[in-house]
Amino acid sequence: MASVKDTATFFTEGTTSQFEHVLKLYPQALRLQADRKKKKPEELVKLDDWYQNELPKTIKSRGKDAHLIHEELVQTMKWKQTRGKFYPQLNYLVKVNTPRAVMAETKKAF
């Protein structure tokens, strides 16, 4: 396994072709992670595809009015928690936001 120093060196000295090679390995690495840690590996793969591919296109399609809607924020948090440690309180905190608040605050981010 690569150390923190190895990772830092890769980011400061890696070539474009090395970055492209590593990026192409992402789907395999994700599948291995999903199969190793998750009870429902397909859920992680599906959520990751949504997060990596569909969500950016959806946000971009909104043009200068880029924002997330409440359902997208909830889905993003589900993706995050499926990838890592689950915090039930975090789900609650995300869900209690109003759709209007989510839209207004995420507009500021974009």
mmCIF file with all atom_site columns, C-alpha atoms in Angstrom:
data_model
loop_
_atom_site.group_PDB
_atom_site.id
_atom_site.type_symbol
_atom_site.label_atom_id
_atom_site.label_alt_id
_atom_site.label_comp_id
_atom_site.label_asym_id
_atom_site.label_entity_id
_atom_site.label_seq_id
_atom_site.pdbx_PDB_ins_code
_atom_site.Cartn_x
_atom_site.Cartn_y
_atom_site.Cartn_z
_atom_site.occupancy
_atom_site.B_iso_or_equiv
_atom_site.pdbx_formal_charge
_atom_site.auth_seq_id
_atom_site.auth_comp_id
_atom_site.auth_asym_id
_atom_site.auth_atom_id
_atom_site.pdbx_PDB_model_num
ATOM 1   C CA . MET A 1 1   ? 0.000   0.000  0.000   1.00 0.00 ? 1   MET A CA 1
ATOM 2   C CA . ALA A 1 2   ? 1.244   3.472  -0.818  1.00 0.00 ? 2   ALA A CA 1
ATOM 3   C CA . SER A 1 3   ? 2.331   5.726  2.007   1.00 0.00 ? 3   SER A CA 1
ATOM 4   C CA . VAL A 1 4   ? 1.308   9.340  2.471   1.00 0.00 ? 4   VAL A CA 1
ATOM 5   C CA . LYS A 1 5   ? 4.749   10.337 1.191   1.00 0.00 ? 5   LYS A CA 1
ATOM 6   C CA . ASP A 1 6   ? 4.262   8.208  -1.948  1.00 0.00 ? 6   ASP A CA 1
ATOM 7   C CA . THR A 1 7   ? 0.888   9.819  -2.545  1.00 0.00 ? 7   THR A CA 1
ATOM 8   C CA . ALA A 1 8   ? 2.291   13.326 -2.099  1.00 0.00 ? 8   ALA A CA 1
ATOM 9   C CA . THR A 1 9   ? 5.118   12.533 -4.517  1.00 0.00 ? 9   THR A CA 1
ATOM 10  C CA . PHE A 1 10  ? 2.645   11.203 -7.065  1.00 0.00 ? 10  PHE A CA 1
ATOM 11  C CA . PHE A 1 11  ? 0.580   14.397 -6.904  1.00 0.00 ? 11  PHE A CA 1
ATOM 12  C CA . THR A 1 12  ? 3.598   16.684 -7.179  1.00 0.00 ? 12  THR A CA 1
ATOM 13  C CA . GLU A 1 13  ? 5.657   14.715 -9.689  1.00 0.00 ? 13  GLU A CA 1
ATOM 14  C CA . GLY A 1 14  ? 3.212   12.461 -11.540 1.00 0.00 ? 14  GLY A CA 1
ATOM 15  C CA . THR A 1 15  ? 2.824   12.795 -15.289 1.00 0.00 ? 15  THR A CA 1
ATOM 16  C CA . THR A 1 16  ? -0.420  13.239 -17.184 1.00 0.00 ? 16  THR A CA 1
ATOM 17  C CA . SER A 1 17  ? -0.260  9.670  -18.460 1.00 0.00 ? 17  SER A CA 1
ATOM 18  C CA . GLN A 1 18  ? 0.267   8.371  -14.922 1.00 0.00 ? 18  GLN A CA 1
ATOM 19  C CA . PHE A 1 19  ? -2.777  10.307 -13.699 1.00 0.00 ? 19  PHE A CA 1
ATOM 20  C CA . GLU A 1 20  ? -4.861  9.001  -16.609 1.00 0.00 ? 20  GLU A CA 1
ATOM 21  C CA . HIS A 1 21  ? -3.742  5.433  -15.879 1.00 0.00 ? 21  HIS A CA 1
ATOM 22  C CA . VAL A 1 22  ? -4.686  5.698  -12.211 1.00 0.00 ? 22  VAL A CA 1
ATOM 23  C CA . LEU A 1 23  ? -8.021  7.325  -13.060 1.00 0.00 ? 23  LEU A CA 1
ATOM 24  C CA . LYS A 1 24  ? -8.852  4.410  -15.367 1.00 0.00 ? 24  LYS A CA 1
ATOM 25  C CA . LEU A 1 25  ? -8.346  2.068  -12.402 1.00 0.00 ? 25  LEU A CA 1
ATOM 26  C CA . TYR A 1 26  ? -11.025 3.842  -10.353 1.00 0.00 ? 26  TYR A CA 1
ATOM 27  C CA . PRO A 1 27  ? -13.957 1.589  -11.380 1.00 0.00 ? 27  PRO A CA 1
ATOM 28  C CA . GLN A 1 28  ? -11.955 -1.522 -10.453 1.00 0.00 ? 28  GLN A CA 1
ATOM 29  C CA . ALA A 1 29  ? -10.861 -0.027 -7.132  1.00 0.00 ? 29  ALA A CA 1
ATOM 30  C CA . LEU A 1 30  ? -14.423 0.999  -6.336  1.00 0.00 ? 30  LEU A CA 1
ATOM 31  C CA . ARG A 1 31  ? -15.731 -2.486 -7.132  1.00 0.00 ? 31  ARG A CA 1
ATOM 32  C CA . LEU A 1 32  ? -13.078 -4.070 -4.891  1.00 0.00 ? 32  LEU A CA 1
ATOM 33  C CA . GLN A 1 33  ? -13.969 -1.672 -2.077  1.00 0.00 ? 33  GLN A CA 1
ATOM 34  C CA . ALA A 1 34  ? -17.678 -2.332 -2.514  1.00 0.00 ? 34  ALA A CA 1
ATOM 35  C CA . ASP A 1 35  ? -17.246 -6.106 -2.532  1.00 0.00 ? 35  ASP A CA 1
ATOM 36  C CA . ARG A 1 36  ? -14.922 -6.036 0.467   1.00 0.00 ? 36  ARG A CA 1
ATOM 37  C CA . LYS A 1 37  ? -16.813 -3.735 2.805   1.00 0.00 ? 37  LYS A CA 1
ATOM 38  C CA . LYS A 1 38  ? -20.422 -3.512 1.828   1.00 0.00 ? 38  LYS A CA 1
ATOM 39  C CA . LYS A 1 39  ? -23.449 -5.709 2.330   1.00 0.00 ? 39  LYS A CA 1
ATOM 40  C CA . LYS A 1 40  ? -24.965 -4.262 -0.835  1.00 0.00 ? 40  LYS A CA 1
ATOM 41  C CA . PRO A 1 41  ? -22.064 -3.662 -3.235  1.00 0.00 ? 41  PRO A CA 1
ATOM 42  C CA . GLU A 1 42  ? -24.332 -2.767 -6.152  1.00 0.00 ? 42  GLU A CA 1
ATOM 43  C CA . GLU A 1 43  ? -25.791 0.125  -4.170  1.00 0.00 ? 43  GLU A CA 1
ATOM 44  C CA . LEU A 1 44  ? -22.355 1.728  -3.760  1.00 0.00 ? 44  LEU A CA 1
ATOM 45  C CA . VAL A 1 45  ? -21.529 1.246  -7.444  1.00 0.00 ? 45  VAL A CA 1
ATOM 46  C CA . LYS A 1 46  ? -24.876 2.716  -8.511  1.00 0.00 ? 46  LYS A CA 1
ATOM 47  C CA . LEU A 1 47  ? -24.621 5.690  -6.137  1.00 0.00 ? 47  LEU A CA 1
ATOM 48  C CA . ASP A 1 48  ? -21.052 6.363  -7.209  1.00 0.00 ? 48  ASP A CA 1
ATOM 49  C CA . ASP A 1 49  ? -22.035 6.364  -10.878 1.00 0.00 ? 49  ASP A CA 1
ATOM 50  C CA . TRP A 1 50  ? -24.805 8.839  -10.085 1.00 0.00 ? 50  TRP A CA 1
ATOM 51  C CA . TYR A 1 51  ? -22.443 11.057 -8.078  1.00 0.00 ? 51  TYR A CA 1
ATOM 52  C CA . GLN A 1 52  ? -19.554 10.949 -10.559 1.00 0.00 ? 52  GLN A CA 1
ATOM 53  C CA . ASN A 1 53  ? -21.529 11.147 -13.815 1.00 0.00 ? 53  ASN A CA 1
ATOM 54  C CA . GLU A 1 54  ? -25.175 12.156 -13.538 1.00 0.00 ? 54  GLU A CA 1
ATOM 55  C CA . LEU A 1 55  ? -25.055 14.777 -10.773 1.00 0.00 ? 55  LEU A CA 1
ATOM 56  C CA . PRO A 1 56  ? -22.370 16.971 -12.400 1.00 0.00 ? 56  PRO A CA 1
ATOM 57  C CA . LYS A 1 57  ? -24.328 16.996 -15.675 1.00 0.00 ? 57  LYS A CA 1
ATOM 58  C CA . THR A 1 58  ? -27.525 17.901 -13.845 1.00 0.00 ? 58  THR A CA 1
ATOM 59  C CA . ILE A 1 59  ? -25.841 20.765 -12.012 1.00 0.00 ? 59  ILE A CA 1
ATOM 60  C CA . LYS A 1 60  ? -24.174 22.000 -15.196 1.00 0.00 ? 60  LYS A CA 1
ATOM 61  C CA . SER A 1 61  ? -27.504 21.930 -17.046 1.00 0.00 ? 61  SER A CA 1
ATOM 62  C CA . ARG A 1 62  ? -28.780 24.571 -14.623 1.00 0.00 ? 62  ARG A CA 1
ATOM 63  C CA . GLY A 1 63  ? -26.284 27.042 -16.068 1.00 0.00 ? 63  GLY A CA 1
ATOM 64  C CA . LYS A 1 64  ? -25.623 30.161 -14.028 1.00 0.00 ? 64  LYS A CA 1
ATOM 65  C CA . ASP A 1 65  ? -28.370 29.067 -11.639 1.00 0.00 ? 65  ASP A CA 1
ATOM 66  C CA . ALA A 1 66  ? -26.350 26.010 -10.542 1.00 0.00 ? 66  ALA A CA 1
ATOM 67  C CA . HIS A 1 67  ? -27.545 24.465 -7.286  1.00 0.00 ? 67  HIS A CA 1
ATOM 68  C CA . LEU A 1 68  ? -28.590 21.216 -5.640  1.00 0.00 ? 68  LEU A CA 1
ATOM 69  C CA . ILE A 1 69  ? -32.156 20.348 -4.831  1.00 0.00 ? 69  ILE A CA 1
ATOM 70  C CA . HIS A 1 70  ? -33.044 18.713 -1.533  1.00 0.00 ? 70  HIS A CA 1
ATOM 71  C CA . GLU A 1 71  ? -33.305 15.206 -3.008  1.00 0.00 ? 71  GLU A CA 1
ATOM 72  C CA . GLU A 1 72  ? -29.833 15.549 -4.566  1.00 0.00 ? 72  GLU A CA 1
ATOM 73  C CA . LEU A 1 73  ? -28.350 16.610 -1.228  1.00 0.00 ? 73  LEU A CA 1
ATOM 74  C CA . VAL A 1 74  ? -29.959 13.625 0.491   1.00 0.00 ? 74  VAL A CA 1
ATOM 75  C CA . GLN A 1 75  ? -28.637 11.329 -2.261  1.00 0.00 ? 75  GLN A CA 1
ATOM 76  C CA . THR A 1 76  ? -25.155 12.882 -1.979  1.00 0.00 ? 76  THR A CA 1
ATOM 77  C CA . MET A 1 77  ? -25.089 12.176 1.742   1.00 0.00 ? 77  MET A CA 1
ATOM 78  C CA . LYS A 1 78  ? -26.266 8.618  1.105   1.00 0.00 ? 78  LYS A CA 1
ATOM 79  C CA . TRP A 1 79  ? -23.368 8.233  -1.378  1.00 0.00 ? 79  TRP A CA 1
ATOM 80  C CA . LYS A 1 80  ? -20.916 9.644  1.174   1.00 0.00 ? 80  LYS A CA 1
ATOM 81  C CA . GLN A 1 81  ? -22.089 7.405  3.971   1.00 0.00 ? 81  GLN A CA 1
ATOM 82  C CA . THR A 1 82  ? -22.168 4.324  1.755   1.00 0.00 ? 82  THR A CA 1
ATOM 83  C CA . ARG A 1 83  ? -18.498 4.940  0.947   1.00 0.00 ? 83  ARG A CA 1
ATOM 84  C CA . GLY A 1 84  ? -17.412 5.441  4.543   1.00 0.00 ? 84  GLY A CA 1
ATOM 85  C CA . LYS A 1 85  ? -18.582 5.404  8.114   1.00 0.00 ? 85  LYS A CA 1
ATOM 86  C CA . PHE A 1 86  ? -22.318 5.736  8.695   1.00 0.00 ? 86  PHE A CA 1
ATOM 87  C CA . TYR A 1 87  ? -23.540 8.486  11.036  1.00 0.00 ? 87  TYR A CA 1
ATOM 88  C CA . PRO A 1 88  ? -27.322 8.267  11.578  1.00 0.00 ? 88  PRO A CA 1
ATOM 89  C CA . GLN A 1 89  ? -27.459 11.796 13.019  1.00 0.00 ? 89  GLN A CA 1
ATOM 90  C CA . LEU A 1 90  ? -25.998 13.201 9.790   1.00 0.00 ? 90  LEU A CA 1
ATOM 91  C CA . ASN A 1 91  ? -28.859 11.721 7.763   1.00 0.00 ? 91  ASN A CA 1
ATOM 92  C CA . TYR A 1 92  ? -31.345 13.396 10.047  1.00 0.00 ? 92  TYR A CA 1
ATOM 93  C CA . LEU A 1 93  ? -29.582 16.764 9.851   1.00 0.00 ? 93  LEU A CA 1
ATOM 94  C CA . VAL A 1 94  ? -29.591 16.684 6.056   1.00 0.00 ? 94  VAL A CA 1
ATOM 95  C CA . LYS A 1 95  ? -33.225 15.648 5.778   1.00 0.00 ? 95  LYS A CA 1
ATOM 96  C CA . VAL A 1 96  ? -34.520 18.420 8.071   1.00 0.00 ? 96  VAL A CA 1
ATOM 97  C CA . ASN A 1 97  ? -33.258 21.130 5.716   1.00 0.00 ? 97  ASN A CA 1
ATOM 98  C CA . THR A 1 98  ? -36.029 22.712 3.700   1.00 0.00 ? 98  THR A CA 1
ATOM 99  C CA . PRO A 1 99  ? -35.852 22.467 -0.094  1.00 0.00 ? 99  PRO A CA 1
ATOM 100 C CA . ARG A 1 100 ? -35.687 26.261 -0.253  1.00 0.00 ? 100 ARG A CA 1
ATOM 101 C CA . ALA A 1 101 ? -32.725 26.392 2.162   1.00 0.00 ? 101 ALA A CA 1
ATOM 102 C CA . VAL A 1 102 ? -30.847 23.704 0.232   1.00 0.00 ? 102 VAL A CA 1
ATOM 103 C CA . MET A 1 103 ? -31.300 25.550 -3.042  1.00 0.00 ? 103 MET A CA 1
ATOM 104 C CA . ALA A 1 104 ? -30.329 28.930 -1.592  1.00 0.00 ? 104 ALA A CA 1
ATOM 105 C CA . GLU A 1 105 ? -27.223 27.690 0.199   1.00 0.00 ? 105 GLU A CA 1
ATOM 106 C CA . THR A 1 106 ? -25.940 25.509 -2.625  1.00 0.00 ? 106 THR A CA 1
ATOM 107 C CA . LYS A 1 107 ? -26.338 28.388 -5.088  1.00 0.00 ? 107 LYS A CA 1
ATOM 108 C CA . LYS A 1 108 ? -23.751 30.205 -2.971  1.00 0.00 ? 108 LYS A CA 1
ATOM 109 C CA . ALA A 1 109 ? -21.379 27.264 -3.363  1.00 0.00 ? 109 ALA A CA 1
ATOM 110 C CA . PHE A 1 110 ? -21.550 27.290 -7.147  1.00 0.00 ? 110 PHE A CA 1
#
